[in-house]
Amino acid sequence: MYVFQCQQLQVVLGKAVSFPQQSAYDLSLSTYWSQNAQNVTPSCIVSPQNTQDVSKAIQVLSQYQAAGNSIIAGCKFAIRGAGHTPWAGSANIDDGVTIDMRSIKSVKLNRAKSIVSIGAGARWSTVYEVLDAVGFGVAGGRLADVGVGGLTLGGGLSFFAPRYGFVCDQVVNFEIVLANGTAVNANSKCNTDLWFALKGGSNNFGVVTRFDLKSFPLGKIWGGSIYNPIDSLPAQIQAFVDLNNASNFDTNAAVINTYGYTSQSRSWAVANILVYTKSDINPQVLRPFTDIKPQLANTMRLTNLSDITLEQVKFTPYGLRQLFLTRTYGNDPVFLSQVFQISNTTLQSFANTTGLVYSLVYQPLPSVITSHGAANSSSPNALGLDPAAGPQVLALQTIQWANAADDALINEAARKIWVQADELAMKMGLQRQWIYLNYANEDQDPIGSYGSSNVAKLQAASKKYDPTGLFQNNVPGGFKLFKDGTANST
């Protein structure tokens, strides 16, 4: 559909532009995590090698967006990093232009070893490999295959969240290409409103090409996974709630508490990812989990960050149907147990689906995490979380299956689970508004959940740095800032 724009991009960028039936094009599509995203087919794919290439691409795309010519105006495009967001249109586009950032993946630690500069197309595995080698770390993704760009711009949770907050809270500078093709920096001294907006505002302001994050000394850490039978659920839930409620939260502790079902086994099990970001073996804070018996498997060990994050990759295979749906609730053991029961009951309608892996995941959001980027902090983010709300629970359904024919059944059932959980939460006074963008599905509104004040700040930044509304009107993927069509446009 956008052949003319693709041809113009090829004139400017040469071999960095690939087309259907070319190997570079096919390879790019195959590296999306979900089958949902792999099946989307752009008119061409642009693979920039550096910031200058990104600038040239945006100049071409913005030129035709601003031209107003009915034949060539309105070229739609997508921006992708690692391509790990599951829903189909999030970072890819049918009949448009996809900008594949994966070649911009350098990782450089400054001389003082206080800041690591990361290309926006890098995966966290690349970052950790570089930093582990010199005894340093960074707050980043917990799954090695996840990309730096999407995770950070959506907020980003890490094993270091209790110590440092969200990943975006650790960004001291963004390099970003704006709608007019110019590259600028956004930090605490220049373009501060853009710096704020990028900490949770996703792809709404331009194409970020580099993230400069705070780094810190890091040796061995203790972590891995422990699997238990499902009848340990009461002890698991209580351990989780107690950890989240702790008045003196141990900021080295991280827990991902998962209840998983597979159609292959036709049974549930509990899987905990446990990490202590120091070299203490089996620390007291994690013993309520590690003491639960029997254990079906245990991979806990003293290791490095690369190893911990690579362990989980084998449980997230490529090329399958994927769905994420998320909520945030209050921290209550009765409620969390009942949400599991709701999930188990509703699951029966699709329990035998081919290739099904269903997970109900709970993650703690204590005030020690949310306080780092709060409105009254020295460096607020756009997420809108209030530490005064106390400990919250980030709840997530992840569903994996084999065949597109089962999409409707699974999507309907997953939404039904949250509808019932929401009704219960309202009755118990446990409903919370926040939606984590990196876990949100396309029909959710994570940016709206940031609160009206922060949404207004994001909209103001969009109008300032993208006055023609290029990233609102021509980048349909992701979550947009203007629900009523008031974004500036030509």
Tab-separated table of C-alpha atoms in Angstrom:
chain	number	residue	atom	x	y	z
A	1	MET	CA	0.000	0.000	0.000
A	2	TYR	CA	2.819	2.403	0.875
A	3	VAL	CA	5.116	1.436	-1.994
A	4	PHE	CA	6.029	5.042	-2.791
A	5	GLN	CA	7.221	5.774	0.750
A	6	CYS	CA	9.156	2.521	0.866
A	7	GLN	CA	10.865	3.412	-2.396
A	8	GLN	CA	11.791	6.824	-1.039
A	9	LEU	CA	13.162	5.227	2.119
A	10	GLN	CA	15.238	2.881	-0.032
A	11	VAL	CA	16.690	5.842	-1.946
A	12	VAL	CA	17.805	7.404	1.346
A	13	LEU	CA	18.793	4.269	3.295
A	14	GLY	CA	19.646	1.679	0.650
A	15	LYS	CA	19.997	-1.877	1.928
A	16	ALA	CA	18.593	-0.893	5.314
A	17	VAL	CA	15.154	-1.213	3.680
A	18	SER	CA	13.812	-4.712	2.980
A	19	PHE	CA	10.689	-5.918	1.218
A	20	PRO	CA	8.426	-8.996	1.277
A	21	GLN	CA	10.097	-12.217	0.092
A	22	GLN	CA	13.555	-10.853	0.929
A	23	SER	CA	15.534	-12.720	3.578
A	24	ALA	CA	16.105	-9.656	5.800
A	25	TYR	CA	12.368	-8.961	5.807
A	26	ASP	CA	11.453	-12.554	6.652
A	27	LEU	CA	14.106	-12.734	9.371
A	28	SER	CA	12.801	-9.592	11.018
A	29	LEU	CA	9.255	-10.966	11.174
A	30	SER	CA	10.451	-14.308	12.557
A	31	THR	CA	12.080	-12.605	15.537
A	32	TYR	CA	8.830	-11.306	17.002
A	33	TRP	CA	7.988	-13.303	20.106
A	34	SER	CA	4.313	-13.982	19.441
A	35	GLN	CA	2.758	-15.586	16.418
A	36	ASN	CA	0.214	-12.767	16.619
A	37	ALA	CA	2.919	-10.224	15.742
A	38	GLN	CA	4.787	-12.472	13.301
A	39	ASN	CA	1.695	-12.696	11.099
A	40	VAL	CA	1.556	-8.941	10.508
A	41	THR	CA	3.090	-7.945	7.149
A	42	PRO	CA	4.349	-4.394	6.570
A	43	SER	CA	4.968	-2.964	3.104
A	44	CYS	CA	8.642	-2.696	3.992
A	45	ILE	CA	10.936	-2.884	6.992
A	46	VAL	CA	13.549	-0.246	7.787
A	47	SER	CA	16.529	-1.477	9.822
A	48	PRO	CA	18.504	1.631	10.861
A	49	GLN	CA	22.114	1.161	11.909
A	50	ASN	CA	22.441	4.339	13.934
A	51	THR	CA	20.668	7.496	15.074
A	52	GLN	CA	21.361	9.222	11.752
A	53	ASP	CA	19.493	6.486	9.887
A	54	VAL	CA	16.520	6.895	12.202
A	55	SER	CA	16.544	10.642	11.571
A	56	LYS	CA	16.548	10.077	7.805
A	57	ALA	CA	13.670	7.621	8.037
A	58	ILE	CA	11.550	9.953	10.155
A	59	GLN	CA	12.304	12.858	7.815
A	60	VAL	CA	10.891	10.832	4.929
A	61	LEU	CA	7.846	9.676	6.876
A	62	SER	CA	7.113	13.076	8.393
A	63	GLN	CA	7.604	14.824	5.032
A	64	TYR	CA	4.762	12.887	3.489
A	65	GLN	CA	2.611	13.129	6.592
A	66	ALA	CA	2.912	16.907	6.416
A	67	ALA	CA	2.553	17.198	2.650
A	68	GLY	CA	-1.195	16.850	2.629
A	69	ASN	CA	-1.113	15.089	-0.762
A	70	SER	CA	-3.981	12.609	-0.861
A	71	ILE	CA	-1.860	10.106	-2.761
A	72	ILE	CA	1.135	9.975	-0.456
A	73	ALA	CA	-0.033	11.480	2.843
A	74	GLY	CA	-0.749	9.471	5.937
A	75	CYS	CA	1.871	6.724	5.778
A	76	LYS	CA	1.393	4.581	8.860
A	77	PHE	CA	4.410	3.104	10.581
A	78	ALA	CA	5.430	1.044	13.593
A	79	ILE	CA	8.497	1.050	15.837
A	80	ARG	CA	9.898	-2.175	17.234
A	81	GLY	CA	12.718	-3.139	19.543
A	82	ALA	CA	12.957	-6.780	20.543
A	83	GLY	CA	9.326	-7.351	19.554
A	84	HIS	CA	8.233	-8.991	22.801
A	85	THR	CA	4.860	-7.291	23.252
A	86	PRO	CA	2.342	-10.004	22.332
A	87	TRP	CA	-0.539	-8.214	20.627
A	88	ALA	CA	-0.371	-8.020	16.874
A	89	GLY	CA	-0.320	-4.283	16.175
A	90	SER	CA	1.796	-3.129	19.079
A	91	ALA	CA	5.128	-2.971	17.243
A	92	ASN	CA	4.349	-4.107	13.719
A	93	ILE	CA	1.911	-2.938	11.061
A	94	ASP	CA	0.033	-4.321	8.072
A	95	ASP	CA	0.685	-2.424	4.818
A	96	GLY	CA	2.798	0.258	6.474
A	97	VAL	CA	6.447	0.758	7.384
A	98	THR	CA	8.037	-0.996	10.363
A	99	ILE	CA	11.184	0.534	11.843
A	100	ASP	CA	13.208	-2.366	13.260
A	101	MET	CA	15.621	-0.943	15.844
A	102	ARG	CA	17.455	-4.189	16.634
A	103	SER	CA	20.726	-3.190	14.922
A	104	ILE	CA	21.131	-0.235	17.304
A	105	LYS	CA	22.278	-2.356	20.213
A	106	SER	CA	25.609	-1.061	21.526
A	107	VAL	CA	26.295	-1.224	25.267
A	108	LYS	CA	28.941	1.134	26.658
A	109	LEU	CA	29.878	1.736	30.283
A	110	ASN	CA	31.354	5.156	30.946
A	111	ARG	CA	34.846	5.583	32.393
A	112	ALA	CA	33.514	6.121	35.911
A	113	LYS	CA	31.325	3.013	35.504
A	114	SER	CA	28.387	5.027	36.790
A	115	ILE	CA	26.317	5.170	33.575
A	116	VAL	CA	25.698	2.576	30.901
A	117	SER	CA	24.589	3.795	27.474
A	118	ILE	CA	22.397	1.288	25.662
A	119	GLY	CA	21.164	1.272	22.074
A	120	ALA	CA	17.382	1.184	21.935
A	121	GLY	CA	17.317	-2.076	19.963
A	122	ALA	CA	19.342	-4.102	22.477
A	123	ARG	CA	17.987	-7.001	24.458
A	124	TRP	CA	18.730	-7.189	28.169
A	125	SER	CA	20.815	-10.328	27.611
A	126	THR	CA	23.350	-8.222	25.688
A	127	VAL	CA	23.419	-5.595	28.438
A	128	TYR	CA	23.944	-8.095	31.244
A	129	GLU	CA	26.661	-9.971	29.373
A	130	VAL	CA	28.690	-6.763	29.087
A	131	LEU	CA	28.125	-5.650	32.670
A	132	ASP	CA	28.591	-9.060	34.327
A	133	ALA	CA	32.067	-9.220	32.813
A	134	VAL	CA	33.168	-6.133	34.762
A	135	GLY	CA	31.240	-6.720	37.995
A	136	PHE	CA	28.477	-4.176	37.409
A	137	GLY	CA	24.726	-4.249	37.038
A	138	VAL	CA	21.742	-2.188	35.980
A	139	ALA	CA	18.044	-2.249	36.770
A	140	GLY	CA	16.606	-3.977	33.714
A	141	GLY	CA	14.412	-6.766	32.413
A	142	ARG	CA	13.982	-10.062	34.230
A	143	LEU	CA	13.760	-12.064	31.006
A	144	ALA	CA	16.881	-12.013	28.843
A	145	ASP	CA	14.988	-11.827	25.530
A	146	VAL	CA	12.991	-8.728	26.423
A	147	GLY	CA	14.063	-5.502	24.736
A	148	VAL	CA	15.498	-2.456	26.450
A	149	GLY	CA	13.357	0.036	24.539
A	150	GLY	CA	9.822	-1.179	25.121
A	151	LEU	CA	10.396	-2.235	28.712
A	152	THR	CA	11.944	1.078	29.750
A	153	LEU	CA	9.451	3.352	27.975
A	154	GLY	CA	6.577	1.432	29.590
A	155	GLY	CA	8.004	1.851	33.088
A	156	GLY	CA	9.807	-1.437	33.490
A	157	LEU	CA	10.098	-3.779	36.466
A	158	SER	CA	13.380	-5.373	37.495
A	159	PHE	CA	14.745	-7.549	40.282
A	160	PHE	CA	16.110	-4.293	41.707
A	161	ALA	CA	12.751	-2.501	41.819
A	162	PRO	CA	12.571	-2.332	45.645
A	163	ARG	CA	16.019	-0.729	45.703
A	164	TYR	CA	15.782	1.567	42.673
A	165	GLY	CA	12.151	1.771	41.560
A	166	PHE	CA	11.030	1.210	38.000
A	167	VAL	CA	13.600	0.872	35.234
A	168	CYS	CA	12.560	4.263	33.846
A	169	ASP	CA	13.466	5.822	37.207
A	170	GLN	CA	17.088	4.929	36.512
A	171	VAL	CA	17.280	6.685	33.132
A	172	VAL	CA	19.428	9.817	33.355
A	173	ASN	CA	19.129	10.628	29.660
A	174	PHE	CA	17.138	9.658	26.584
A	175	GLU	CA	18.406	10.307	23.072
A	176	ILE	CA	15.336	10.618	20.868
A	177	VAL	CA	14.542	11.454	17.258
A	178	LEU	CA	11.563	13.806	17.102
A	179	ALA	CA	8.886	14.108	14.426
A	180	ASN	CA	10.925	16.657	12.452
A	181	GLY	CA	13.866	14.228	12.265
A	182	THR	CA	16.105	16.032	14.744
A	183	ALA	CA	17.841	14.083	17.515
A	184	VAL	CA	17.744	15.644	20.984
A	185	ASN	CA	18.553	14.643	24.543
A	186	ALA	CA	16.033	14.638	27.377
A	187	ASN	CA	17.333	14.685	30.934
A	188	SER	CA	17.216	16.638	34.200
A	189	LYS	CA	18.806	19.701	32.597
A	190	CYS	CA	17.353	19.914	29.106
A	191	ASN	CA	13.936	18.996	27.739
A	192	THR	CA	12.927	18.026	31.270
A	193	ASP	CA	9.240	17.751	30.382
A	194	LEU	CA	10.136	15.223	27.696
A	195	TRP	CA	12.373	13.357	30.153
A	196	PHE	CA	9.366	13.037	32.454
A	197	ALA	CA	7.044	12.010	29.625
A	198	LEU	CA	9.324	9.244	28.385
A	199	LYS	CA	9.284	7.595	31.810
A	200	GLY	CA	6.118	5.637	31.108
A	201	GLY	CA	4.827	7.480	28.024
A	202	SER	CA	5.866	4.772	25.552
A	203	ASN	CA	6.205	5.527	21.814
A	204	ASN	CA	4.190	8.751	21.794
A	205	PHE	CA	6.943	11.348	21.409
A	206	GLY	CA	9.503	10.084	18.924
A	207	VAL	CA	11.921	7.226	18.343
A	208	VAL	CA	14.273	6.765	21.280
A	209	THR	CA	17.685	5.666	20.029
A	210	ARG	CA	19.696	5.490	23.262
A	211	PHE	CA	19.065	5.085	26.974
A	212	ASP	CA	21.640	6.217	29.551
A	213	LEU	CA	20.971	4.389	32.814
A	214	LYS	CA	22.621	4.437	36.204
A	215	SER	CA	24.873	1.432	36.788
A	216	PHE	CA	26.161	0.010	40.059
A	217	PRO	CA	28.630	-2.587	41.350
A	218	LEU	CA	27.120	-6.064	41.339
A	219	GLY	CA	28.630	-9.404	42.258
A	220	LYS	CA	26.915	-12.751	42.560
A	221	ILE	CA	23.226	-12.836	43.384
A	222	TRP	CA	21.110	-15.685	44.758
A	223	GLY	CA	18.117	-16.742	42.718
A	224	GLY	CA	16.255	-19.186	40.550
A	225	SER	CA	12.900	-20.934	40.603
A	226	ILE	CA	11.082	-23.270	42.971
A	227	TYR	CA	8.097	-25.367	41.892
A	228	ASN	CA	5.493	-26.713	44.324
A	229	PRO	CA	2.220	-28.639	44.054
A	230	ILE	CA	-0.926	-26.549	43.797
A	231	ASP	CA	-2.130	-27.664	47.231
A	232	SER	CA	0.535	-25.362	48.676
A	233	LEU	CA	-1.517	-22.377	47.478
A	234	PRO	CA	-2.660	-21.177	50.945
A	235	ALA	CA	0.933	-21.034	52.192
A	236	GLN	CA	2.077	-19.389	48.956
A	237	ILE	CA	-0.562	-16.665	49.118
A	238	GLN	CA	0.165	-15.937	52.766
A	239	ALA	CA	3.908	-15.743	52.141
A	240	PHE	CA	3.296	-13.341	49.262
A	241	VAL	CA	0.940	-11.056	51.195
A	242	ASP	CA	3.232	-10.968	54.227
A	243	LEU	CA	6.227	-10.039	52.074
A	244	ASN	CA	4.254	-7.262	50.357
A	245	ASN	CA	2.959	-5.968	53.702
A	246	ALA	CA	6.347	-5.837	55.430
A	247	SER	CA	6.833	-2.492	57.145
A	248	ASN	CA	10.602	-2.789	56.719
A	249	PHE	CA	10.721	-4.267	53.224
A	250	ASP	CA	14.032	-5.945	52.398
A	251	THR	CA	14.981	-4.075	49.234
A	252	ASN	CA	17.142	-6.936	47.968
A	253	ALA	CA	14.177	-9.326	47.695
A	254	ALA	CA	12.196	-9.953	44.519
A	255	VAL	CA	9.366	-12.449	43.993
A	256	ILE	CA	7.236	-13.438	41.015
A	257	ASN	CA	4.502	-15.764	42.267
A	258	THR	CA	2.864	-17.830	39.485
A	259	TYR	CA	0.034	-20.379	39.346
A	260	GLY	CA	0.329	-22.295	36.100
A	261	TYR	CA	-1.801	-24.805	34.193
A	262	THR	CA	-0.945	-26.704	31.015
A	263	SER	CA	-3.219	-28.707	28.743
A	264	GLN	CA	-0.443	-31.258	28.395
A	265	SER	CA	-0.352	-32.092	32.120
A	266	ARG	CA	-3.998	-31.140	32.740
A	267	SER	CA	-2.939	-29.890	36.144
A	268	TRP	CA	-1.850	-26.824	38.096
A	269	ALA	CA	1.455	-26.130	39.808
A	270	VAL	CA	3.045	-23.188	41.608
A	271	ALA	CA	6.223	-21.579	40.284
A	272	ASN	CA	8.086	-18.904	42.207
A	273	ILE	CA	10.919	-16.894	40.704
A	274	LEU	CA	12.913	-15.781	43.736
A	275	VAL	CA	15.889	-13.443	43.638
A	276	TYR	CA	18.009	-11.865	46.353
A	277	THR	CA	20.256	-9.225	44.815
A	278	LYS	CA	23.145	-9.900	47.167
A	279	SER	CA	25.243	-13.017	47.677
A	280	ASP	CA	23.301	-14.180	50.775
A	281	ILE	CA	22.149	-17.776	50.371
A	282	ASN	CA	18.541	-18.473	51.375
A	283	PRO	CA	18.021	-15.161	53.206
A	284	GLN	CA	15.430	-14.914	55.930
A	285	VAL	CA	13.064	-12.778	53.864
A	286	LEU	CA	12.575	-15.521	51.252
A	287	ARG	CA	12.315	-18.497	53.608
A	288	PRO	CA	8.502	-18.402	53.794
A	289	PHE	CA	8.713	-19.457	50.133
A	290	THR	CA	11.777	-21.686	50.199
A	291	ASP	CA	10.500	-23.584	53.262
A	292	ILE	CA	7.293	-24.701	51.524
A	293	LYS	CA	7.419	-28.464	50.915
A	294	PRO	CA	7.318	-30.607	48.932
A	295	GLN	CA	9.258	-29.083	46.077
A	296	LEU	CA	8.816	-30.431	42.569
A	297	ALA	CA	11.981	-28.686	41.359
A	298	ASN	CA	14.478	-26.173	42.701
A	299	THR	CA	17.059	-24.201	40.671
A	300	MET	CA	18.118	-21.747	43.375
A	301	ARG	CA	21.839	-20.974	43.207
A	302	LEU	CA	24.464	-18.259	43.546
A	303	THR	CA	25.041	-16.874	40.065
A	304	ASN	CA	25.014	-13.715	37.942
A	305	LEU	CA	22.226	-11.641	36.456
A	306	SER	CA	22.697	-13.034	32.936
A	307	ASP	CA	22.194	-16.582	34.141
A	308	ILE	CA	19.081	-15.762	36.151
A	309	THR	CA	17.388	-13.990	33.248
A	310	LEU	CA	18.376	-16.618	30.680
A	311	GLU	CA	16.802	-19.381	32.773
A	312	GLN	CA	13.300	-18.105	32.060
A	313	VAL	CA	13.693	-17.924	28.259
A	314	LYS	CA	13.018	-21.638	27.802
A	315	PHE	CA	9.538	-21.133	29.282
A	316	THR	CA	8.636	-18.442	26.743
A	317	PRO	CA	9.023	-20.079	23.309
A	318	TYR	CA	8.664	-18.103	20.095
A	319	GLY	CA	5.984	-18.529	17.444
A	320	LEU	CA	2.902	-19.279	19.550
A	321	ARG	CA	-0.313	-17.350	20.178
A	322	GLN	CA	0.076	-15.100	23.227
A	323	LEU	CA	-2.168	-12.945	25.399
A	324	PHE	CA	-1.398	-10.634	28.321
A	325	LEU	CA	-4.150	-9.082	30.463
A	326	THR	CA	-3.356	-7.204	33.643
A	327	ARG	CA	-4.932	-5.564	36.697
A	328	THR	CA	-3.778	-4.038	39.973
A	329	TYR	CA	-5.465	-4.890	43.261
A	330	GLY	CA	-5.096	-4.474	46.978
A	331	ASN	CA	-3.010	-6.919	48.982
A	332	ASP	CA	-5.367	-9.421	50.611
A	333	PRO	CA	-4.946	-13.213	50.981
A	334	VAL	CA	-8.642	-14.065	50.778
A	335	PHE	CA	-9.082	-12.033	47.619
A	336	LEU	CA	-5.975	-13.443	45.896
A	337	SER	CA	-7.074	-16.984	46.721
A	338	GLN	CA	-10.528	-16.343	45.309
A	339	VAL	CA	-9.089	-14.887	42.104
A	340	PHE	CA	-7.289	-18.187	41.633
A	341	GLN	CA	-10.578	-20.042	42.139
A	342	ILE	CA	-12.261	-17.779	39.570
A	343	SER	CA	-9.445	-18.531	37.132
A	344	ASN	CA	-9.639	-22.263	37.727
A	345	THR	CA	-13.409	-22.349	37.210
A	346	THR	CA	-13.351	-20.265	34.023
A	347	LEU	CA	-10.324	-22.149	32.699
A	348	GLN	CA	-12.412	-25.296	32.307
A	349	SER	CA	-14.025	-23.819	29.173
A	350	PHE	CA	-10.667	-23.938	27.347
A	351	ALA	CA	-8.604	-26.328	29.486
A	352	ASN	CA	-7.992	-28.777	26.635
A	353	THR	CA	-6.865	-26.185	24.095
A	354	THR	CA	-3.884	-27.410	22.078
A	355	GLY	CA	-0.598	-26.075	23.427
A	356	LEU	CA	-2.257	-24.228	26.318
A	357	VAL	CA	-0.061	-22.746	29.038
A	358	TYR	CA	-2.076	-20.546	31.385
A	359	SER	CA	-0.485	-18.498	34.157
A	360	LEU	CA	-1.964	-16.335	36.881
A	361	VAL	CA	0.892	-14.183	38.139
A	362	TYR	CA	1.122	-12.038	41.270
A	363	GLN	CA	3.883	-9.500	41.815
A	364	PRO	CA	4.315	-7.245	44.851
A	365	LEU	CA	4.105	-3.464	44.493
A	366	PRO	CA	5.044	-2.212	47.956
A	367	SER	CA	5.440	1.496	48.641
A	368	VAL	CA	9.212	1.094	48.617
A	369	ILE	CA	8.940	0.565	44.823
A	370	THR	CA	6.336	3.188	43.995
A	371	SER	CA	7.970	5.905	46.102
A	372	HIS	CA	11.000	6.176	43.791
A	373	GLY	CA	9.127	7.850	40.942
A	374	ALA	CA	6.263	9.377	42.896
A	375	ALA	CA	5.040	12.900	42.206
A	376	ASN	CA	6.812	14.234	45.301
A	377	SER	CA	10.124	12.494	44.558
A	378	SER	CA	13.216	14.219	43.200
A	379	SER	CA	12.714	12.573	39.797
A	380	PRO	CA	9.052	11.709	39.221
A	381	ASN	CA	7.892	9.368	36.479
A	382	ALA	CA	4.631	9.517	34.537
A	383	LEU	CA	3.159	6.301	35.959
A	384	GLY	CA	0.971	7.970	38.573
A	385	LEU	CA	1.469	5.424	41.344
A	386	ASP	CA	0.952	6.813	44.860
A	387	PRO	CA	3.019	5.204	47.641
A	388	ALA	CA	0.399	6.389	50.130
A	389	ALA	CA	-1.906	3.726	48.664
A	390	GLY	CA	0.190	1.124	50.451
A	391	PRO	CA	1.159	-2.299	49.094
A	392	GLN	CA	-0.569	-3.282	45.880
A	393	VAL	CA	-0.591	-6.443	43.786
A	394	LEU	CA	0.249	-6.424	40.107
A	395	ALA	CA	-1.868	-9.264	38.707
A	396	LEU	CA	-1.319	-10.735	35.268
A	397	GLN	CA	-2.827	-13.426	33.102
A	398	THR	CA	-0.464	-14.794	30.484
A	399	ILE	CA	-1.899	-17.335	28.063
A	400	GLN	CA	-0.056	-19.286	25.389
A	401	TRP	CA	-1.688	-21.566	22.820
A	402	ALA	CA	-1.049	-23.029	19.389
A	403	ASN	CA	-3.890	-22.210	16.993
A	404	ALA	CA	-5.525	-18.958	15.889
A	405	ALA	CA	-8.857	-20.785	15.737
A	406	ASP	CA	-8.901	-20.699	19.554
A	407	ASP	CA	-8.303	-16.944	19.814
A	408	ALA	CA	-11.893	-15.884	20.398
A	409	LEU	CA	-12.581	-18.536	23.034
A	410	ILE	CA	-9.457	-17.700	25.028
A	411	ASN	CA	-9.811	-13.931	24.765
A	412	GLU	CA	-13.412	-14.073	25.955
A	413	ALA	CA	-12.577	-16.365	28.874
A	414	ALA	CA	-9.605	-14.273	30.013
A	415	ARG	CA	-11.723	-11.122	30.065
A	416	LYS	CA	-14.432	-12.954	31.973
A	417	ILE	CA	-11.895	-13.808	34.684
A	418	TRP	CA	-10.996	-10.146	35.189
A	419	VAL	CA	-14.629	-9.047	35.124
A	420	GLN	CA	-15.400	-11.410	37.985
A	421	ALA	CA	-12.205	-10.467	39.838
A	422	ASP	CA	-13.053	-6.770	39.436
A	423	GLU	CA	-16.530	-7.315	40.853
A	424	LEU	CA	-15.065	-9.103	43.854
A	425	ALA	CA	-12.413	-6.421	44.328
A	426	MET	CA	-15.080	-3.691	44.325
A	427	LYS	CA	-17.041	-5.526	47.021
A	428	MET	CA	-13.908	-5.937	49.150
A	429	GLY	CA	-12.589	-2.423	48.592
A	430	LEU	CA	-9.508	-3.737	46.767
A	431	GLN	CA	-9.946	-2.293	43.263
A	432	ARG	CA	-7.019	-0.154	42.070
A	433	GLN	CA	-6.930	1.891	38.866
A	434	TRP	CA	-3.348	1.429	37.683
A	435	ILE	CA	-2.671	-0.613	34.535
A	436	TYR	CA	0.938	-1.583	33.841
A	437	LEU	CA	1.564	-0.642	30.217
A	438	ASN	CA	4.026	-3.444	29.487
A	439	TYR	CA	1.436	-6.054	30.464
A	440	ALA	CA	-1.596	-4.310	28.945
A	441	ASN	CA	-3.599	-5.681	26.040
A	442	GLU	CA	-4.641	-3.451	23.159
A	443	ASP	CA	-8.141	-2.843	24.561
A	444	GLN	CA	-6.839	-1.596	27.912
A	445	ASP	CA	-5.952	2.028	28.740
A	446	PRO	CA	-2.756	2.074	30.787
A	447	ILE	CA	-1.962	5.740	30.105
A	448	GLY	CA	-5.428	6.766	31.246
A	449	SER	CA	-4.705	4.990	34.523
A	450	TYR	CA	-1.808	7.388	35.225
A	451	GLY	CA	-4.306	10.018	36.375
A	452	SER	CA	-5.633	13.159	34.722
A	453	SER	CA	-2.746	15.365	35.837
A	454	ASN	CA	-0.082	13.129	34.335
A	455	VAL	CA	-2.103	12.536	31.173
A	456	ALA	CA	-2.327	16.308	30.720
A	457	LYS	CA	1.458	16.600	31.080
A	458	LEU	CA	1.970	13.861	28.494
A	459	GLN	CA	-0.437	15.531	26.092
A	460	ALA	CA	1.334	18.867	26.543
A	461	ALA	CA	4.694	17.230	25.796
A	462	SER	CA	3.231	15.607	22.685
A	463	LYS	CA	1.932	18.923	21.353
A	464	LYS	CA	5.257	20.610	22.099
A	465	TYR	CA	7.624	18.032	20.638
A	466	ASP	CA	5.315	16.561	17.969
A	467	PRO	CA	3.175	19.522	16.878
A	468	THR	CA	1.858	17.806	13.736
A	469	GLY	CA	0.796	14.714	15.714
A	470	LEU	CA	2.970	12.324	13.705
A	471	PHE	CA	3.333	9.793	16.525
A	472	GLN	CA	-0.326	10.100	17.514
A	473	ASN	CA	-1.870	9.836	14.061
A	474	ASN	CA	0.598	7.788	12.018
A	475	VAL	CA	1.855	5.301	14.630
A	476	PRO	CA	-1.280	3.333	15.539
A	477	GLY	CA	0.587	0.778	17.637
A	478	GLY	CA	0.928	1.149	21.376
A	479	PHE	CA	-1.274	3.293	23.573
A	480	LYS	CA	-2.145	6.799	22.426
A	481	LEU	CA	-2.514	9.966	24.481
A	482	PHE	CA	-5.581	11.543	22.861
A	483	LYS	CA	-8.747	9.479	23.006
A	484	ASP	CA	-10.938	12.225	21.539
A	485	GLY	CA	-8.938	12.969	18.399
A	486	THR	CA	-7.598	16.321	19.631
A	487	ALA	CA	-3.949	15.617	18.749
A	488	ASN	CA	-2.401	18.237	16.482
A	489	SER	CA	-2.358	17.269	12.827
A	490	THR	CA	-1.945	18.886	9.464
